[in-house]
Coordinates of C-alpha atoms in Angstrom, one line a residue:
X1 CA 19.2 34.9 29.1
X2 CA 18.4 35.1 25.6
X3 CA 18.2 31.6 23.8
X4 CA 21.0 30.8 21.3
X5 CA 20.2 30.2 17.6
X6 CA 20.7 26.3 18.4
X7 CA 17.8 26.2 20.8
X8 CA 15.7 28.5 18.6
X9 CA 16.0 25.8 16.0
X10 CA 15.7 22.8 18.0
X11 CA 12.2 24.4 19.1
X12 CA 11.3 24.5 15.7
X13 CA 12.2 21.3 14.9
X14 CA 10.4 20.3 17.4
X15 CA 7.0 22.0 16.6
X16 CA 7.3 20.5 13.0
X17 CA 7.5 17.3 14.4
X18 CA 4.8 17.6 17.0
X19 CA 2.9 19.0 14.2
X20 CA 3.6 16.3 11.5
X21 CA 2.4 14.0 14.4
X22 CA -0.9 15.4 15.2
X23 CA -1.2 15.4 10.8
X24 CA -0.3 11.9 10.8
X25 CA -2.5 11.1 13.8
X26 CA -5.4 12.7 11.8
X27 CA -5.1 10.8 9.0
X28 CA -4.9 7.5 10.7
X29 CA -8.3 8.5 12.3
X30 CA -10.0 9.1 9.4
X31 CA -8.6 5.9 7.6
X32 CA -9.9 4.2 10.8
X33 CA -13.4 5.8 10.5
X34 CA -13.5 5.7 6.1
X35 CA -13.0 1.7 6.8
X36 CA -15.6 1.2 9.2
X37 CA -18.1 3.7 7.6
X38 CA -17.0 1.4 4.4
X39 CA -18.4 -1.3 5.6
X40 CA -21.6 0.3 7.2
X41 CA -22.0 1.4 3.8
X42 CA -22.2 -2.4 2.8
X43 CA -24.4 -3.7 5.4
X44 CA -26.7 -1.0 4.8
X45 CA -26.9 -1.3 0.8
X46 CA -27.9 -4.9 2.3
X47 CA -30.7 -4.0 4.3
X48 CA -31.7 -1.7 1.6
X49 CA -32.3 -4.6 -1.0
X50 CA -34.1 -6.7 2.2
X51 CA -36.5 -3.8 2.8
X52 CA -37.3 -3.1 -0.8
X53 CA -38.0 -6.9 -1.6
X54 CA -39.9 -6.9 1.4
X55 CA -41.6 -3.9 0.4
X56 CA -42.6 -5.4 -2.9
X57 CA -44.3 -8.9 -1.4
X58 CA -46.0 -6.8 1.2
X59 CA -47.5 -4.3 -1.0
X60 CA -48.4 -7.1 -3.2
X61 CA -49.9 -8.9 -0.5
X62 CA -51.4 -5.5 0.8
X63 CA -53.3 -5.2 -2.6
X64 CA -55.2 -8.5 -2.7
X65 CA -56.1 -7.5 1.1
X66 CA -57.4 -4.2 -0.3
X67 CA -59.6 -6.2 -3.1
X68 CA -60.8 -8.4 -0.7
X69 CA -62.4 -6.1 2.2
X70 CA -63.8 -3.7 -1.3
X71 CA -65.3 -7.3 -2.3
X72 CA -66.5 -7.9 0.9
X73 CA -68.0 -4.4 1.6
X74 CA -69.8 -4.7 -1.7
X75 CA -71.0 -7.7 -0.4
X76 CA -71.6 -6.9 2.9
X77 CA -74.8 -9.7 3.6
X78 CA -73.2 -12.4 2.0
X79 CA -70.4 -12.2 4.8
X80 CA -70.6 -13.0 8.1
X81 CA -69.6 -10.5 10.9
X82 CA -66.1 -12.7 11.7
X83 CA -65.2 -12.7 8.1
X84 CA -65.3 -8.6 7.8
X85 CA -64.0 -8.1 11.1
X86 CA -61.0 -10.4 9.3
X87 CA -60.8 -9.3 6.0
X88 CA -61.1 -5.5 7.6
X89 CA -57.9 -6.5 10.3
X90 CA -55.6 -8.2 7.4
X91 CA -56.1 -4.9 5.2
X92 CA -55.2 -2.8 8.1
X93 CA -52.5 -4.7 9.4
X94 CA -50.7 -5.0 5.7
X95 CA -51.2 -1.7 5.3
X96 CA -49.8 -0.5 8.5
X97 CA -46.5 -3.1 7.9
X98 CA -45.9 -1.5 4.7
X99 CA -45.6 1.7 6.2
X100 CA -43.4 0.5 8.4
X101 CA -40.9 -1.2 5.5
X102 CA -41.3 2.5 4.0
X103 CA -40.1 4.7 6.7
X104 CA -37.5 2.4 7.5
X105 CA -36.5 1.9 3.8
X106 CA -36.6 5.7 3.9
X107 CA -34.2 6.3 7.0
X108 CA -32.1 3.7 5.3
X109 CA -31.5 5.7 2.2
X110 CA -30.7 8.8 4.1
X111 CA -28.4 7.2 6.1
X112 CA -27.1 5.7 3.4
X113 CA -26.7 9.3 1.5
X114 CA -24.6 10.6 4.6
X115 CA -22.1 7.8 5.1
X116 CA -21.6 8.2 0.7
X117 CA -21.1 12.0 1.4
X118 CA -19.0 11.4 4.7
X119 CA -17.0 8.7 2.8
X120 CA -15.9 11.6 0.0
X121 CA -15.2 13.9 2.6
X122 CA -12.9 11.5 4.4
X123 CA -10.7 10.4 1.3
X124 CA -9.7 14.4 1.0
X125 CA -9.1 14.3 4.3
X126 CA -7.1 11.7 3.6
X127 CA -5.3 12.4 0.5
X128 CA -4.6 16.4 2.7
X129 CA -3.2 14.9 5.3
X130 CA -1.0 12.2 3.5
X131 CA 0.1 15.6 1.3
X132 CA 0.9 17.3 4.3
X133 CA 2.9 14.8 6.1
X134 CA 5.4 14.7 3.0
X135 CA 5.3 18.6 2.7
X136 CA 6.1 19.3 6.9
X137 CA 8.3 16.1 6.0
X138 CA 10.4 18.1 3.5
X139 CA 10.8 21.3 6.0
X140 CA 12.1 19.5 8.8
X141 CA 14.7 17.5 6.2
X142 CA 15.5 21.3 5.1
X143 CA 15.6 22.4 8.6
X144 CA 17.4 19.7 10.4
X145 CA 20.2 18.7 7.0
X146 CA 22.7 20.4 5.6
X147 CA 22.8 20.9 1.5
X148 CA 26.2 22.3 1.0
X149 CA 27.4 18.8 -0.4
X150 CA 23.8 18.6 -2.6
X151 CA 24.9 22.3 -3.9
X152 CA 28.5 21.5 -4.6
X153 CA 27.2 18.8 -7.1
X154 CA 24.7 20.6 -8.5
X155 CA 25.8 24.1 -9.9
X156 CA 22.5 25.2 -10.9
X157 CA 20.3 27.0 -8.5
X158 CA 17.0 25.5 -9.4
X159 CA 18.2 22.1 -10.4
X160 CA 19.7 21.8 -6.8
X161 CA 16.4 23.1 -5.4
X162 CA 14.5 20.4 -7.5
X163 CA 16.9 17.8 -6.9
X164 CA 17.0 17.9 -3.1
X165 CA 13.8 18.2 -3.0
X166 CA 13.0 14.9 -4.8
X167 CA 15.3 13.6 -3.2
X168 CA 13.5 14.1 0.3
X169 CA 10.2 13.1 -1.5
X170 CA 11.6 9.9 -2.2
X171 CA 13.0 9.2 1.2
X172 CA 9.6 9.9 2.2
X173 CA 8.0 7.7 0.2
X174 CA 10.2 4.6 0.1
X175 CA 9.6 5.3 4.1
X176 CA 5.4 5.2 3.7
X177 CA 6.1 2.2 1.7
X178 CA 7.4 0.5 4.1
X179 CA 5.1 1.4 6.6
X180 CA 2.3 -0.2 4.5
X181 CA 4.0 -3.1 3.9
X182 CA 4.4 -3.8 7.5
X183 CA 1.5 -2.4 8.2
X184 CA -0.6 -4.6 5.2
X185 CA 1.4 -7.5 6.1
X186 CA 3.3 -8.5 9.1
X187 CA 1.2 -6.1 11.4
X188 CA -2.1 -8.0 9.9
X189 CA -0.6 -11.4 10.0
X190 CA 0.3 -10.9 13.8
X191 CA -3.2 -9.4 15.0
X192 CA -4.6 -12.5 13.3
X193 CA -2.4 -14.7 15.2
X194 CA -3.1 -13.0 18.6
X195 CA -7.1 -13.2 17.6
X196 CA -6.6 -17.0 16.7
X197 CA -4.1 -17.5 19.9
X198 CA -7.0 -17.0 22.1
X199 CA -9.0 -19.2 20.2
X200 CA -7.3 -22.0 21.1
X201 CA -8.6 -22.5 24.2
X202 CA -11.9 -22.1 23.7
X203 CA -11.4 -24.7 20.7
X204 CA -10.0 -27.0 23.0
X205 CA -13.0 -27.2 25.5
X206 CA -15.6 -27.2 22.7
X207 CA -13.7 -29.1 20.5
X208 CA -11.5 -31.5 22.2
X209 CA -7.8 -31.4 21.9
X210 CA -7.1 -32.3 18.3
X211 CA -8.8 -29.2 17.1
X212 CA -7.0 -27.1 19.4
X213 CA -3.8 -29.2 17.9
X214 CA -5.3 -28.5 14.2
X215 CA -5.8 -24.7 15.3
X216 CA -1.9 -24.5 16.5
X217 CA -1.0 -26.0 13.4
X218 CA -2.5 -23.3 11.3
X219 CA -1.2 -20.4 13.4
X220 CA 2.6 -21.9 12.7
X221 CA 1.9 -21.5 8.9
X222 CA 0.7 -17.8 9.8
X223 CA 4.1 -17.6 12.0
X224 CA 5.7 -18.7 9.2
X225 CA 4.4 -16.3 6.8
X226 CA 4.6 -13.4 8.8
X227 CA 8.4 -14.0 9.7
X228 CA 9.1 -14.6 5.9
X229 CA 7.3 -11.1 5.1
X230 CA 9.5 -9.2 7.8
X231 CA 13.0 -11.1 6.5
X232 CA 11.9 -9.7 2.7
X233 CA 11.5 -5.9 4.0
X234 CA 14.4 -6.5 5.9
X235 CA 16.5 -7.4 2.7
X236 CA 14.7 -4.7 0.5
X237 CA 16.0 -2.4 3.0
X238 CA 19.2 -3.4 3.7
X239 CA 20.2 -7.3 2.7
X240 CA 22.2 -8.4 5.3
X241 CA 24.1 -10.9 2.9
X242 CA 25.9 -8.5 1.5
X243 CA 28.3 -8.2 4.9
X244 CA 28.5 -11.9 5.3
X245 CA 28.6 -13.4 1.8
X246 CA 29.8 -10.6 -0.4
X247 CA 28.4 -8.8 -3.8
X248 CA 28.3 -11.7 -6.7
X249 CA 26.2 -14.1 -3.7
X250 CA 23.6 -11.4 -2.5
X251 CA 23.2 -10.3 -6.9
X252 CA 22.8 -13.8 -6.9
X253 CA 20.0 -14.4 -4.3
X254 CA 18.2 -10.8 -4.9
X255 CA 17.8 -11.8 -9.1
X256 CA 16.8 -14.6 -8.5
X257 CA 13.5 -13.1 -5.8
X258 CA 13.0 -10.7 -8.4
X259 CA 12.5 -13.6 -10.7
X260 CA 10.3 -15.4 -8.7
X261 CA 8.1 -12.2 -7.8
X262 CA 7.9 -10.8 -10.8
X263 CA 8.2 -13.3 -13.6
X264 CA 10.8 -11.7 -15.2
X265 CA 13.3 -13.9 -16.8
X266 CA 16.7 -12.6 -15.6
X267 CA 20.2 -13.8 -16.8
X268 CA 23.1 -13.7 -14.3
X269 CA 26.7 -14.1 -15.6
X270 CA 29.6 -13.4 -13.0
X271 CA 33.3 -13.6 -14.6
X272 CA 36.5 -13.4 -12.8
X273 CA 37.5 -14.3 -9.1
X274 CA 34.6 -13.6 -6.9
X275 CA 36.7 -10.4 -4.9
X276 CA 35.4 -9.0 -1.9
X277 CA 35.4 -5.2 -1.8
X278 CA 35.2 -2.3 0.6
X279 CA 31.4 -2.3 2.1
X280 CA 30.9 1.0 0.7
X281 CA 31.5 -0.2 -3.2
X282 CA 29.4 -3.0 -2.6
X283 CA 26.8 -1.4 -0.9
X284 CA 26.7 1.3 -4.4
X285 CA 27.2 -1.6 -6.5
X286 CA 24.4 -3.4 -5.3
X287 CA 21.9 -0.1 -5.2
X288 CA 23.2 0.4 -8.8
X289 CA 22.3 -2.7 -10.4
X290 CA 18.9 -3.1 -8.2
X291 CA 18.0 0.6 -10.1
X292 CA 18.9 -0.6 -13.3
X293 CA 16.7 -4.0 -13.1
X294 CA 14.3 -2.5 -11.0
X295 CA 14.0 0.4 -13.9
X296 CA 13.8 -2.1 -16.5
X297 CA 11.0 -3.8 -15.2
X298 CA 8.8 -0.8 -14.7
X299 CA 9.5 1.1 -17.2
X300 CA 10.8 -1.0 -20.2
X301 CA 8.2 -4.1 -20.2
X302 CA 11.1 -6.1 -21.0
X303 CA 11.0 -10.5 -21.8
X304 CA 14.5 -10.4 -20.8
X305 CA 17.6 -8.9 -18.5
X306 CA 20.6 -9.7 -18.4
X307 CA 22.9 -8.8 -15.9
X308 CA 26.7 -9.4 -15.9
X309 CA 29.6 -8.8 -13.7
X310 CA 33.5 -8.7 -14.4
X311 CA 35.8 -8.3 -11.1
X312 CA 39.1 -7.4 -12.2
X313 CA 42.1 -6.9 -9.1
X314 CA 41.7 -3.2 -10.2
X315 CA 38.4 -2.5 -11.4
X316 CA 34.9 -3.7 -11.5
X317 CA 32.6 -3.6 -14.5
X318 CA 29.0 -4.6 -14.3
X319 CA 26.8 -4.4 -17.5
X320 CA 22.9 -4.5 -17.6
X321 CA 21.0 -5.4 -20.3
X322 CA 17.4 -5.7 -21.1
X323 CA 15.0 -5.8 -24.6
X324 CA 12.4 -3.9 -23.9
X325 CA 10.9 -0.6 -25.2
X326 CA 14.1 1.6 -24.4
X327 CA 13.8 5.2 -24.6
X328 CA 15.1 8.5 -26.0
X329 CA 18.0 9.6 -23.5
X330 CA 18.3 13.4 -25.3
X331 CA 13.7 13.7 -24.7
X332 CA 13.8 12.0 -21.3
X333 CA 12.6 14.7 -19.3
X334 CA 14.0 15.5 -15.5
X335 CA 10.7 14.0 -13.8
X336 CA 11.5 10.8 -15.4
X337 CA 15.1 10.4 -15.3
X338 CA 15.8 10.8 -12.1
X339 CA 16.4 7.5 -11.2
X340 CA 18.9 7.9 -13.5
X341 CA 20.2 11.0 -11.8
X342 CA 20.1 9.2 -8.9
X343 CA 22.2 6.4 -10.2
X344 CA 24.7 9.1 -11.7
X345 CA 25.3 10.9 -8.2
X346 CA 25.8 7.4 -7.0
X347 CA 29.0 6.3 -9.7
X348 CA 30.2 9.9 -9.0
X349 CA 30.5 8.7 -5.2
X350 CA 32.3 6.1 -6.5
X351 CA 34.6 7.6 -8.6
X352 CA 33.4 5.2 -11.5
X353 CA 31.7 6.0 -15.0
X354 CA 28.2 5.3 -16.2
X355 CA 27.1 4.9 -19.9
X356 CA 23.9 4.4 -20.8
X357 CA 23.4 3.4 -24.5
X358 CA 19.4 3.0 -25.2
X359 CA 16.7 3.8 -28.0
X360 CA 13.4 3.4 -28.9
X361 CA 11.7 -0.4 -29.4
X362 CA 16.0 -1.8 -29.3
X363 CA 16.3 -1.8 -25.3
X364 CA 18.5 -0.3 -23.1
X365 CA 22.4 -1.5 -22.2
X366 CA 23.8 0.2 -19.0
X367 CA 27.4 0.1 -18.1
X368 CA 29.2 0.2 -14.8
X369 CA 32.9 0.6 -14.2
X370 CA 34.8 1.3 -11.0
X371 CA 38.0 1.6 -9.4
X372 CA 38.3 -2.0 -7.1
X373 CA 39.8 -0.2 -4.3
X374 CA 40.2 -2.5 -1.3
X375 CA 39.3 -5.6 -2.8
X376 CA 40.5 -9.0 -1.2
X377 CA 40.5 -12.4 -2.2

């Protein structure tokens, strides 16, 4: 029985994920051997600087061992037999330590040479392997999606090509974003808490009890940290206030982090009842006004944003404004505005309009308006 088209592409999906796997596996191996070659690196440029100091006093010391047996041979008669036999073994025995500290200084900066030169093979390893995960990435998204709603909004061949394409990229690397930061954070912070968990014990019998106390103390503080870590990549990802508590609270709460972890001064101003809407337009909402703040802060170097939303029975209006550098709109180029693409595919979604009014050194004002369907009180 031949196999249908269905299976034929299920087992290519599957061999473009078994491949991006084995890729992926690659890479963490080498990051695994580039940090621990990283720090053999360190240890030996250590023992390097020991040997050659060492080197140095016992070369030094070598030479005044030299001086004195040529001072003794010269004056063989005035010395008695212990004192050559002496001066003869201290000569020899310098001498022979110093060879020692040279060959081993020697190996050192051989070794030294191949973990450098392993060290640059291993970042393009690396860097490869990271490229390739994102490019099998792409041709399984191509494989497995479907781009006919992509192609109806975009009428242009290429721009459609371009545009899904960045758009997987993206997906791909908010995703390796997020696997750092739980992998940088929350994964670090629990490993040191398991390491420090088994300490406890042994604190406790060497220490006594109140150490082991103090020890427990400190790993609720890591606790602590590492849940607050996970509840922040939660909300990035998806904040959970927005089902409970509504749009205007969860603007609220998500300016105000922004604030505190950037330092960017941020002025929110909410008029009209506070309306709940339909969880799709205030899930779009949301995404829209974290683009336009997010946006400003990266790329506008701004002192200020201001952020203000008007909920009307029949229509919402949200307006962004910051004073930073602002920008030409007609010489943005496509690389750079597509988070403003992205934010324009978004309002379409929502059936809403989008005006963006920004130039050069006068900051940028961005505009939101959209049909309040479904909103309650």
């Amino acid at each position: 029985m031949k196999p249908t088209l269905d299976e034929i592409i299920d087992k290519m999906l599957n061999t473009v994920e078994y491949s991006k796997e084995q890729i992926f596996e690659i890479s963490e191996n080498s990051r695994e051997e580039y940090e621990s070659l990283k720090q053999e690196l360190k240890e030996i440029r250590e023992k390097v600087a020991a040997v050659i100091d060492k080197s140095e006093k016992t070369d030094m010391h070598a030479r005044f061992a030299r001086n004195r047996l040529a001072q003794v041979s010269r004056h063989f008669k005035s010395f008695s037999n212990e004192e050559v036999k002496k001066a003869y073994e201290q000569a020899n025995e310098l001498q022979v330590e110093l060879a020692i500290l040279q060959q081993e200084e020697k190996q050192l900066r051989e070794r030294r040479d191949q973990v450098e030169r392993r060290l640059i093979q291993l970042e393009g390893t690396i860097d490869r392997a990271e490229t390739l995960v994102s490019q099998v990435s792409v041709v399984y998204n191509f494989l497995a999606g479907d781009l006919k709603e992509v192609g109806e909004m975009v009428e242009d061949a290429k721009e459609k090509q371009q545009f899904g394409l960045k758009i997987i990229e993206v997906q791909e690397e908010e995703r390796k974003r997020v696997a750092r930061e739980i992998h940088d954070g929350p994964a670090q912070m629990l490993a040191n808490v398991l390491l420090r968990s088994e300490l406890v014990e042994r604190v406790r019998n060497e220490k006594g009890m109140d150490a082991a106390v103090e020890e427990i103390r400190d790993l609720r503080v890591l606790i602590r940290s590492s849940l607050a870590e996970v509840r922040r990549i939660i909300y990035d990802l998806r904040p959970m206030a927005l089902d409970d508590l509504g749009l205007i609270p969860t603007l609220n709460k998500y300016l105000k982090n922004v604030e505190e972890h950037t330092g960017l001064n941020i002025r929110f101003t909410h008029m009209g009842r506070e309306l709940r809407l339909s969880p799709n337009l205030e899930v779009g909402l949301f995404r829209l006004v974290q683009e336009a703040v997010q946006n400003a802060y990266k790329h506008a170097d701004p002192h200020e944003v201001q952020v203000k939303v008007e909920l009307k029975p029949t229509r919402v209006v949200i307006v962004i404004k910051d004073d930073g550098k602002g920008f030409d709109t007609a010489k943005t180029s496509k690389e750079k505005s597509f988070g403003l693409m992205g934010m324009r595919e978004r309002i379409n979604a929502l059936k809403g309009e989008l005006t963006i009014d920004s130039a050069l050194n006068k900051g940028t004002v961005v505009m939101i308006q959209v049909p309040a369907e479904g909103a309650k009180m």
